[in-house]
């Protein structure tokens, strides 16, 4: 029984990761109708994990009515406004309370966001911001932040493909403000960082 559970779990994760990555990479563009039978055959799993993966991705906002959702300009703006409120609050707490261990993890994530493939930099960038959000120690805030992950995962590649300037330098400034326990400066730097991200995504994305 345990083997079957493990196999089912592995099939679900394979389906979820494959479909999600294909959406984020643009291989499944906005508006694409998702056919369970076709996805199951392509990925090599049964329809049940495909159905579960689609349900999860609907909750994340990447799929709507069995089609790949195509976020609008306003969707990006509204999600960015929420994320800015959350991260500016969290970074102030981080500057006051972040442990040495987590500061070390934050520094490493900052360094990892400087070089690598687009996927590696996107992952490091996400880890940097998530470490700060976790410092809120508020499960409601953390869950709300997760709801914005999908749309930012979708558009964050725009920042790298279009060579968004000063990305690493801004992370470094935020890290230093947190490490020096300057909560007001950390909040100001985070706000400017996220505002610049949004302006750059709106200007350079070809998604809309």
XYZ file of C-alpha atoms in Angstrom:
208
model
C 0.000 0.000 0.000
C 2.850 2.348 0.841
C 4.420 1.753 -2.572
C 1.190 2.689 -4.320
C 0.906 5.883 -2.277
C 4.467 6.826 -3.118
C 3.901 6.068 -6.791
C 0.720 8.164 -6.810
C 2.500 11.038 -5.102
C 5.384 10.887 -7.565
C 2.977 10.876 -10.516
C 1.160 13.910 -9.144
C 4.379 15.862 -8.587
C 5.637 14.954 -12.047
C 2.376 16.128 -13.603
C 2.277 19.311 -11.540
C 5.890 20.308 -12.178
C 5.715 19.485 -15.889
C 2.520 21.442 -16.553
C 3.598 24.369 -14.378
C 7.034 24.607 -16.000
C 5.496 24.419 -19.466
C 3.166 27.293 -18.616
C 5.941 29.431 -17.140
C 8.269 28.743 -20.066
C 5.596 29.685 -22.591
C 5.425 26.201 -24.085
C 1.773 26.253 -23.007
C 0.784 29.842 -23.815
C -2.192 31.693 -22.364
C -5.500 30.480 -23.730
C -4.312 26.908 -24.384
C -7.019 24.338 -23.621
C -5.720 21.555 -21.393
C -6.881 18.095 -22.440
C -6.362 15.536 -19.672
C -5.958 12.552 -21.998
C -3.338 14.312 -24.107
C -1.380 15.546 -21.077
C -1.500 12.091 -19.478
C -0.088 10.486 -22.613
C 2.609 13.141 -23.034
C 3.759 13.088 -19.403
C 3.349 9.346 -18.967
C 0.931 9.255 -16.040
C -2.761 8.462 -15.581
C -5.517 11.090 -15.762
C -5.958 11.225 -11.958
C -2.643 13.011 -11.178
C -3.226 15.258 -14.213
C -6.617 16.241 -12.804
C -5.103 16.911 -9.363
C -2.284 18.962 -10.853
C -4.737 21.077 -12.855
C -6.824 21.654 -9.732
C -3.728 22.839 -7.844
C -2.681 25.128 -10.685
C -6.178 26.588 -10.776
C -5.734 27.529 -7.123
C -2.443 29.214 -8.020
C -4.154 31.199 -10.745
C -2.256 29.727 -13.699
C -5.265 27.830 -15.052
C -8.884 28.876 -15.341
C -11.731 26.750 -16.732
C -9.269 24.117 -18.009
C -7.356 26.716 -20.025
C -3.996 28.317 -19.340
C -4.913 31.675 -17.887
C -3.548 34.829 -19.456
C -3.072 37.457 -16.735
C -3.855 41.011 -17.715
C -1.802 44.130 -17.138
C -4.084 44.982 -14.209
C -3.620 41.498 -12.719
C 0.121 42.109 -12.628
C -0.290 45.576 -11.130
C -2.751 44.435 -8.454
C -0.636 41.450 -7.439
C 2.426 43.696 -7.295
C 0.628 46.130 -4.996
C -0.252 43.297 -2.618
C 3.259 41.853 -2.741
C 4.751 45.280 -1.999
C 2.571 45.699 1.088
C 3.566 42.242 2.313
C 7.297 42.500 1.632
C 7.688 46.022 2.979
C 6.066 44.861 6.204
C 8.118 41.668 6.357
C 11.450 43.338 5.612
C 11.029 45.677 8.582
C 10.566 42.682 10.856
C 13.509 40.932 9.196
C 15.744 43.920 9.919
C 14.791 43.737 13.577
C 14.722 39.988 14.180
C 16.385 37.928 11.450
C 18.766 35.407 13.001
C 22.419 35.064 12.008
C 21.623 31.711 10.420
C 18.894 33.187 8.232
C 21.038 36.204 7.424
C 23.610 33.759 6.127
C 20.981 32.042 3.982
C 19.798 35.423 2.700
C 23.345 36.414 1.789
C 23.847 33.158 -0.101
C 20.573 33.608 -1.987
C 21.702 37.128 -2.868
C 25.003 35.807 -4.222
C 23.270 33.019 -6.142
C 21.043 35.586 -7.862
C 24.058 37.216 -9.521
C 25.078 34.467 -11.945
C 23.749 31.276 -13.474
C 21.066 30.228 -15.914
C 17.784 32.125 -16.022
C 16.098 29.335 -14.055
C 18.842 29.339 -11.404
C 18.662 33.104 -10.988
C 14.851 33.048 -10.846
C 15.060 30.378 -8.125
C 17.647 32.331 -6.112
C 15.660 35.541 -6.465
C 12.520 33.795 -5.241
C 14.405 32.302 -2.282
C 15.770 35.743 -1.342
C 12.296 37.269 -1.199
C 10.677 34.260 0.463
C 13.244 34.239 3.273
C 12.225 37.805 4.042
C 8.498 37.051 3.874
C 8.928 34.126 6.293
C 10.300 36.564 8.870
C 6.767 37.928 9.274
C 6.056 34.706 11.185
C 2.437 35.237 10.159
C 0.805 32.265 8.386
C -1.925 34.439 6.872
C 0.599 36.846 5.342
C 2.772 33.978 4.114
C -0.229 32.287 2.477
C -1.308 35.534 0.782
C 2.210 35.977 -0.571
C 2.102 32.450 -2.015
C -1.012 33.397 -3.979
C 1.032 35.982 -5.867
C 3.881 33.555 -6.620
C 2.448 32.212 -9.862
C 2.056 35.549 -11.610
C 5.528 36.680 -10.515
C 7.059 33.374 -11.600
C 5.427 33.986 -14.974
C 6.795 37.487 -15.410
C 10.095 37.328 -13.500
C 11.830 35.835 -16.513
C 11.127 39.095 -18.324
C 13.450 40.855 -15.889
C 16.321 38.551 -16.766
C 15.745 38.104 -20.471
C 15.628 41.877 -20.907
C 18.675 42.273 -18.624
C 16.975 44.341 -15.943
C 19.794 46.500 -14.500
C 20.864 46.674 -10.847
C 18.921 43.576 -9.785
C 21.834 42.136 -7.814
C 22.904 45.537 -6.481
C 19.428 46.223 -5.093
C 19.357 42.845 -3.385
C 22.746 43.617 -1.886
C 21.506 46.967 -0.545
C 18.453 45.309 0.997
C 20.616 42.612 2.571
C 22.982 45.194 4.051
C 20.088 47.209 5.491
C 18.699 44.075 7.136
C 22.126 43.017 8.426
C 22.695 46.484 9.892
C 19.242 46.380 11.538
C 18.035 49.520 9.719
C 14.356 48.682 9.315
C 13.302 52.017 7.800
C 16.012 51.866 5.142
C 15.221 48.218 4.421
C 11.563 49.096 3.856
C 12.436 52.025 1.573
C 14.848 49.937 -0.478
C 12.365 47.064 -0.817
C 9.618 49.412 -1.978
C 11.851 50.964 -4.643
C 13.095 47.527 -5.712
C 9.588 46.150 -6.248
C 8.391 49.332 -7.955
C 11.303 49.105 -10.391
C 10.523 45.422 -10.989
C 6.936 46.275 -11.887
C 7.863 49.144 -14.200
C 10.379 46.950 -15.968
C 7.958 44.039 -16.371
C 5.239 46.315 -17.717
C 7.648 47.931 -20.150
C 9.422 44.892 -21.524
C 7.010 41.981 -21.321
C 5.570 40.788 -24.596
C 2.868 38.876 -22.747
C 0.080 41.437 -22.997
